[in-house]
Amino acid sequence: MELRRKAGSGARIPTSSMADIAFLLIVFFMVTTIFKLEQGLPITLPRSVAGEKIPRERIAHIWIDKLGTISVDDLVVSVYDIEPLMARKMRENPALIISFNTDAQAAYQVVNESMERLKMANALRVSFTTMPEEG
Amino acid sequence: MARFRRRSGTSAELVGESAMSDVAFLLLVFFIVSTTFPEIGLPLILPSKSGEVKQVARTNVMQVVTARTGLYYIDIATEPTPLSQLRGLVKERLADNDKLILSLETHPEAPYGNMIEALDEVMLAYEELDTAGVKRDKRISLKMLDVE
C-alpha cells in the first residue's frame, strides 16, 4: 500500500489571540512581581497643599512610624545612628536632601531629635514628605 | 500630458499587523520603566550647628506654637487659633514686616502631623504673598518647646 501525502489542507495555528495571551502573562507577572525597594515603615503621611516635587535622585529617606521607630535603608536604627549614617551619605552626595517620611501621629520630639543629629552630620537640606491635598 | 492612472491589478497593499503587538509591548515596557511617581514634600533648610547664634528683636519673631493637644497658639496668646485663620494672620504679619521670622515651636508630645499642617499654612502664606507681588524670604525656624 502506498502512503500518499494528503493534499495540502493548510493546517494553521491561529495567531490572532497570541497578543491576548501575552498580555495576560505580562499582567500576571506585573501583579505578582515584587521589586526590591526600600519598604520603609507603615505610616500615614500628613497632608499638605504647599508640597513641592523633590528630585528623587537627591533624596535619602528617614522613616519614623507612629511609635517613634526610626528606619534608614530598611534597617531599624536608633537616633544615635543617624549622624554617622547621614554623614556617610553626605560624603557621597553633598547635595542630598533628607526626606522625613513620618507618621502624622508620631510625637514631634523624635523628629526634632533626628533633626538635631542631621545638623551634627551637616545634612541641612530636609524635606517633610506629605500627601498632596487639593486646597 | 501624462495621466496618472490606477495601476491595474489590485496588488494587496497591507500594513503588517503582526508587529503591532510588539510595538504595543515596547511602549508598555518603556512607560513601566520610565514612570516614577514624584515625591511631594515641604523643603526646609536647617540652621547649621556651627553657625553663630544671633539675637533677634522680639518684634521680628512670630511664634506659632503647636501644643500637645494639637491646638495652635500664636505668640503668647492663651486662646488657641483655628488652623483656618493661621494663614491669614501669618500673611498680615509678613506683609507688615519684611524681617519677620516664623518660629514654629512644637510640644515634644504634639503630633507631628499638626506641626506639618501649621508649616503648610505658613508656606502657603509665603506663596500667596508671592503671587500678590510681595516678596519675602522664607525665614522659618523649627523648635521644640522646653517642658519641665
Short mmCIF file of C-alpha atoms in Angstrom, two decimals:
data_model
loop_
_atom_site.label_atom_id
_atom_site.label_comp_id
_atom_site.label_asym_id
_atom_site.label_seq_id
_atom_site.Cartn_x
_atom_site.Cartn_y
_atom_site.Cartn_z
CA MET A 1 0.00 0.00 0.00
CA GLU A 2 1.28 3.35 -0.80
CA LEU A 3 1.03 6.22 1.59
CA ARG A 4 0.40 9.46 -0.03
CA ARG A 5 0.63 12.91 1.23
CA LYS A 6 -2.68 14.42 1.79
CA ALA A 7 -3.32 17.32 -0.37
CA GLY A 8 -2.20 20.47 1.47
CA SER A 9 -5.04 21.13 3.89
CA GLY A 10 -3.47 24.40 5.19
CA ALA A 11 -3.11 23.44 8.84
CA ARG A 12 -2.57 26.70 10.70
CA ILE A 13 -2.38 27.68 14.31
CA PRO A 14 -4.50 30.76 14.80
CA THR A 15 -2.24 33.59 15.90
CA SER A 16 -4.77 36.31 16.39
CA SER A 17 -5.16 35.66 20.11
CA MET A 18 -1.44 35.45 20.78
CA ALA A 19 -1.33 39.07 21.86
CA ASP A 20 -4.11 38.39 24.37
CA ILE A 21 -2.12 35.56 25.89
CA ALA A 22 0.99 37.68 26.00
CA PHE A 23 -0.89 40.49 27.75
CA LEU A 24 -2.32 38.03 30.21
CA LEU A 25 1.19 36.87 31.02
CA ILE A 26 2.56 40.36 31.35
CA VAL A 27 -0.29 41.42 33.64
CA PHE A 28 0.18 38.28 35.71
CA PHE A 29 3.88 38.91 36.16
CA MET A 30 3.36 42.60 36.85
CA VAL A 31 0.93 41.80 39.61
CA THR A 32 2.99 39.04 41.18
CA THR A 33 6.42 40.64 40.93
CA ILE A 34 7.71 42.41 43.99
CA PHE A 35 10.62 44.69 43.34
CA LYS A 36 13.32 45.09 45.89
CA LEU A 37 12.51 48.56 47.01
CA GLU A 38 13.00 50.37 50.22
CA GLN A 39 9.96 49.27 52.13
CA GLY A 40 10.22 51.74 54.95
CA LEU A 41 7.72 51.54 57.74
CA PRO A 42 3.94 51.51 57.54
CA ILE A 43 2.96 55.12 58.03
CA THR A 44 0.17 57.55 57.33
CA LEU A 45 1.71 60.68 55.89
CA PRO A 46 0.39 64.09 56.84
CA ARG A 47 -1.31 66.09 54.12
CA SER A 48 -0.21 69.39 52.66
CA VAL A 49 -1.25 71.83 49.97
CA ALA A 50 2.04 73.67 49.54
CA GLY A 51 4.04 70.48 48.90
CA GLU A 52 6.67 70.67 46.16
CA LYS A 53 8.20 67.99 43.99
CA ILE A 54 11.51 66.84 45.43
CA PRO A 55 14.06 65.41 42.96
CA ARG A 56 14.24 61.70 43.70
CA GLU A 57 17.87 61.21 42.84
CA ARG A 58 18.91 63.54 45.66
CA ILE A 59 16.74 62.01 48.35
CA ALA A 60 17.73 59.91 51.34
CA HIS A 61 14.83 58.75 53.46
CA ILE A 62 14.31 58.60 57.17
CA TRP A 63 11.18 56.74 58.18
CA ILE A 64 9.54 57.35 61.53
CA ASP A 65 6.39 55.49 62.45
CA LYS A 66 3.61 56.26 64.88
CA LEU A 67 5.51 54.75 67.80
CA GLY A 68 8.71 56.63 67.04
CA THR A 69 10.61 53.74 65.45
CA ILE A 70 13.28 55.13 63.13
CA SER A 71 14.30 53.31 59.95
CA VAL A 72 17.04 54.17 57.48
CA ASP A 73 17.78 51.96 54.45
CA ASP A 74 15.27 49.39 55.75
CA LEU A 75 17.15 48.97 59.00
CA VAL A 76 15.67 49.99 62.28
CA VAL A 77 18.18 52.33 63.83
CA SER A 78 18.46 54.35 66.98
CA VAL A 79 18.57 58.11 66.88
CA TYR A 80 22.33 57.97 67.59
CA ASP A 81 22.97 56.07 64.34
CA ILE A 82 21.52 58.86 62.23
CA GLU A 83 24.57 61.09 62.44
CA PRO A 84 27.21 58.60 61.14
CA LEU A 85 24.79 57.16 58.55
CA MET A 86 23.85 60.50 57.12
CA ALA A 87 27.39 61.88 57.33
CA ARG A 88 28.47 58.98 55.09
CA LYS A 89 25.63 59.63 52.67
CA MET A 90 26.50 63.32 52.59
CA ARG A 91 30.08 62.50 51.60
CA GLU A 92 28.74 60.51 48.65
CA ASN A 93 26.33 63.25 47.61
CA PRO A 94 26.76 66.66 49.24
CA ALA A 95 23.54 67.93 47.64
CA LEU A 96 21.49 65.30 49.44
CA ILE A 97 18.02 66.11 50.70
CA ILE A 98 16.96 64.18 53.77
CA SER A 99 13.32 63.31 53.43
CA PHE A 100 11.30 62.65 56.56
CA ASN A 101 8.61 60.08 55.97
CA THR A 102 6.95 60.44 59.30
CA ASP A 103 3.59 59.27 60.52
CA ALA A 104 1.24 62.16 61.21
CA GLN A 105 0.63 60.77 64.69
CA ALA A 106 4.30 60.46 65.66
CA ALA A 107 5.43 62.58 68.60
CA TYR A 108 7.34 65.64 67.46
CA GLN A 109 10.31 65.04 69.74
CA VAL A 110 11.53 62.08 67.67
CA VAL A 111 11.59 64.27 64.56
CA ASN A 112 13.27 67.04 66.50
CA GLU A 113 15.99 64.74 67.83
CA SER A 114 16.58 63.34 64.34
CA MET A 115 16.96 66.88 63.00
CA GLU A 116 19.49 67.68 65.72
CA ARG A 117 21.50 64.64 64.58
CA LEU A 118 21.25 65.80 60.98
CA LYS A 119 22.66 69.17 61.96
CA MET A 120 25.62 67.36 63.53
CA ALA A 121 26.14 65.45 60.29
CA ASN A 122 25.88 68.77 58.45
CA ALA A 123 22.93 67.43 56.45
CA LEU A 124 20.90 70.60 56.41
CA ARG A 125 18.58 70.15 53.45
CA VAL A 126 15.48 68.40 54.64
CA SER A 127 12.03 67.79 53.30
CA PHE A 128 8.90 66.64 55.08
CA THR A 129 7.15 64.22 52.79
CA THR A 130 3.43 64.75 52.59
CA MET A 131 0.45 63.53 50.65
CA PRO A 132 -0.81 66.14 48.23
CA GLU A 133 -4.15 67.60 49.16
CA GLU A 134 -6.28 69.71 46.90
CA GLY A 135 -6.93 73.01 48.55
CA MET B 1 0.43 65.17 -20.79
CA ALA B 2 0.88 62.16 -18.66
CA ARG B 3 -2.14 60.98 -16.87
CA PHE B 4 -1.99 59.15 -13.64
CA ARG B 5 -3.91 56.04 -13.72
CA ARG B 6 -4.63 53.48 -11.17
CA ARG B 7 -2.37 50.65 -11.56
CA SER B 8 -4.23 47.82 -12.96
CA GLY B 9 -4.47 44.67 -10.92
CA THR B 10 -5.07 45.19 -7.21
CA SER B 11 -1.76 44.41 -5.57
CA ALA B 12 -2.70 43.60 -1.99
CA GLU B 13 -1.24 46.55 -0.05
CA LEU B 14 -1.41 45.53 3.55
CA VAL B 15 0.24 47.09 6.53
CA GLY B 16 1.85 44.34 8.52
CA GLU B 17 -0.29 43.88 11.58
CA SER B 18 1.68 41.15 13.20
CA ALA B 19 4.24 43.57 14.60
CA MET B 20 1.59 45.75 16.18
CA SER B 21 1.58 43.85 19.45
CA ASP B 22 5.37 44.10 19.58
CA VAL B 23 5.11 47.85 19.32
CA ALA B 24 2.43 47.88 21.99
CA PHE B 25 4.68 45.88 24.30
CA LEU B 26 7.60 48.10 23.65
CA LEU B 27 5.55 51.13 24.62
CA LEU B 28 4.15 49.38 27.67
CA VAL B 29 7.58 48.33 28.92
CA PHE B 30 9.03 51.75 28.20
CA PHE B 31 6.38 53.50 30.25
CA ILE B 32 6.60 50.99 33.10
CA VAL B 33 10.33 51.54 33.31
CA SER B 34 10.34 55.29 32.88
CA THR B 35 7.43 56.18 35.16
CA THR B 36 8.34 57.38 38.62
CA PHE B 37 5.85 58.99 40.89
CA PRO B 38 7.14 62.30 42.17
CA GLU B 39 7.69 62.66 45.86
CA ILE B 40 5.88 65.62 47.36
CA GLY B 41 7.31 67.35 50.38
CA LEU B 42 7.84 70.58 52.22
CA PRO B 43 11.51 71.53 51.82
CA LEU B 44 13.39 73.37 54.52
CA ILE B 45 17.00 74.27 55.26
CA LEU B 46 18.10 73.57 58.81
CA PRO B 47 20.37 76.04 60.58
CA SER B 48 23.99 74.98 60.72
CA LYS B 49 25.29 73.73 64.06
CA SER B 50 28.45 75.77 63.69
CA GLY B 51 26.63 78.98 62.78
CA GLU B 52 26.65 81.80 65.27
CA VAL B 53 23.64 82.44 67.41
CA LYS B 54 22.01 85.70 66.50
CA GLN B 55 19.92 87.90 68.70
CA VAL B 56 16.71 88.98 67.08
CA ALA B 57 14.21 91.54 68.21
CA ARG B 58 11.04 90.13 69.71
CA THR B 59 9.01 92.18 67.26
CA ASN B 60 10.61 90.34 64.36
CA VAL B 61 9.50 86.94 65.58
CA MET B 62 6.11 85.38 65.20
CA GLN B 63 5.71 82.27 67.29
CA VAL B 64 3.35 79.60 66.07
CA VAL B 65 3.08 77.13 68.90
CA THR B 66 1.68 73.65 68.39
CA ALA B 67 0.59 72.41 71.77
CA ARG B 68 0.46 68.83 72.98
CA THR B 69 -3.24 68.81 72.22
CA GLY B 70 -2.51 69.71 68.60
CA LEU B 71 -4.01 73.18 69.01
CA TYR B 72 -2.21 76.26 67.74
CA TYR B 73 -1.31 79.33 69.76
CA ILE B 74 0.18 82.47 68.27
CA ASP B 75 2.85 84.24 70.33
CA ILE B 76 1.75 84.24 73.94
CA ALA B 77 -1.97 84.05 73.28
CA THR B 78 -3.95 81.99 75.74
CA GLU B 79 -6.72 81.23 73.28
CA PRO B 80 -5.98 78.77 70.51
CA THR B 81 -6.10 79.94 66.90
CA PRO B 82 -8.01 77.70 64.49
CA LEU B 83 -5.90 76.35 61.64
CA SER B 84 -8.16 78.05 59.11
CA GLN B 85 -7.21 81.50 60.45
CA LEU B 86 -3.48 80.83 60.71
CA ARG B 87 -2.64 81.61 57.10
CA GLY B 88 -4.39 84.98 57.15
CA LEU B 89 -2.69 86.03 60.36
CA VAL B 90 0.75 84.97 59.13
CA LYS B 91 0.16 86.86 55.88
CA GLU B 92 -0.78 90.04 57.74
CA ARG B 93 2.34 89.94 59.87
CA LEU B 94 4.57 89.07 56.91
CA ALA B 95 3.16 91.91 54.82
CA ASP B 96 3.91 94.37 57.63
CA ASN B 97 7.39 93.17 58.44
CA ASP B 98 9.97 92.03 55.90
CA LYS B 99 12.32 90.78 58.61
CA LEU B 100 9.74 88.52 60.23
CA ILE B 101 10.94 85.13 61.37
CA LEU B 102 8.33 82.41 61.67
CA SER B 103 9.21 80.33 64.68
CA LEU B 104 7.27 77.08 64.70
CA GLU B 105 7.51 75.79 68.21
CA THR B 106 6.16 72.38 68.99
CA HIS B 107 5.50 70.48 72.17
CA PRO B 108 7.61 67.28 72.30
CA GLU B 109 4.49 65.13 72.50
CA ALA B 110 2.46 67.05 69.96
CA PRO B 111 1.51 65.02 66.88
CA TYR B 112 3.96 65.65 64.04
CA GLY B 113 1.09 65.93 61.55
CA ASN B 114 -0.28 69.00 63.32
CA MET B 115 3.07 70.76 63.11
CA ILE B 116 3.19 69.94 59.39
CA GLU B 117 -0.28 71.40 58.92
CA ALA B 118 0.91 74.64 60.52
CA LEU B 119 4.06 74.59 58.37
CA ASP B 120 1.88 74.03 55.32
CA GLU B 121 -0.21 77.10 56.18
CA VAL B 122 2.95 79.17 56.68
CA MET B 123 4.33 78.00 53.31
CA LEU B 124 1.01 78.86 51.68
CA ALA B 125 1.09 82.31 53.28
CA TYR B 126 4.51 82.91 51.67
CA GLU B 127 3.24 81.57 48.36
CA GLU B 128 0.11 83.72 48.36
CA LEU B 129 2.09 86.84 49.21
CA ASP B 130 4.50 85.97 46.43
CA THR B 131 1.71 85.79 43.86
CA ALA B 132 0.38 89.08 45.23
CA GLY B 133 3.78 90.61 44.46
CA VAL B 134 5.13 90.77 48.00
CA LYS B 135 8.49 89.03 48.03
CA ARG B 136 9.59 87.61 51.36
CA ASP B 137 12.50 85.30 52.06
CA LYS B 138 11.39 82.18 53.86
CA ARG B 139 12.64 82.64 57.39
CA ILE B 140 11.24 79.62 59.15
CA SER B 141 12.68 78.13 62.26
CA LEU B 142 11.58 74.85 63.82
CA LYS B 143 11.94 74.49 67.52
CA MET B 144 10.87 72.12 70.22
CA LEU B 145 9.36 73.62 73.34
CA ASP B 146 11.24 73.08 76.58
CA VAL B 147 8.98 71.39 79.03
CA GLU B 148 9.86 70.59 82.57
#
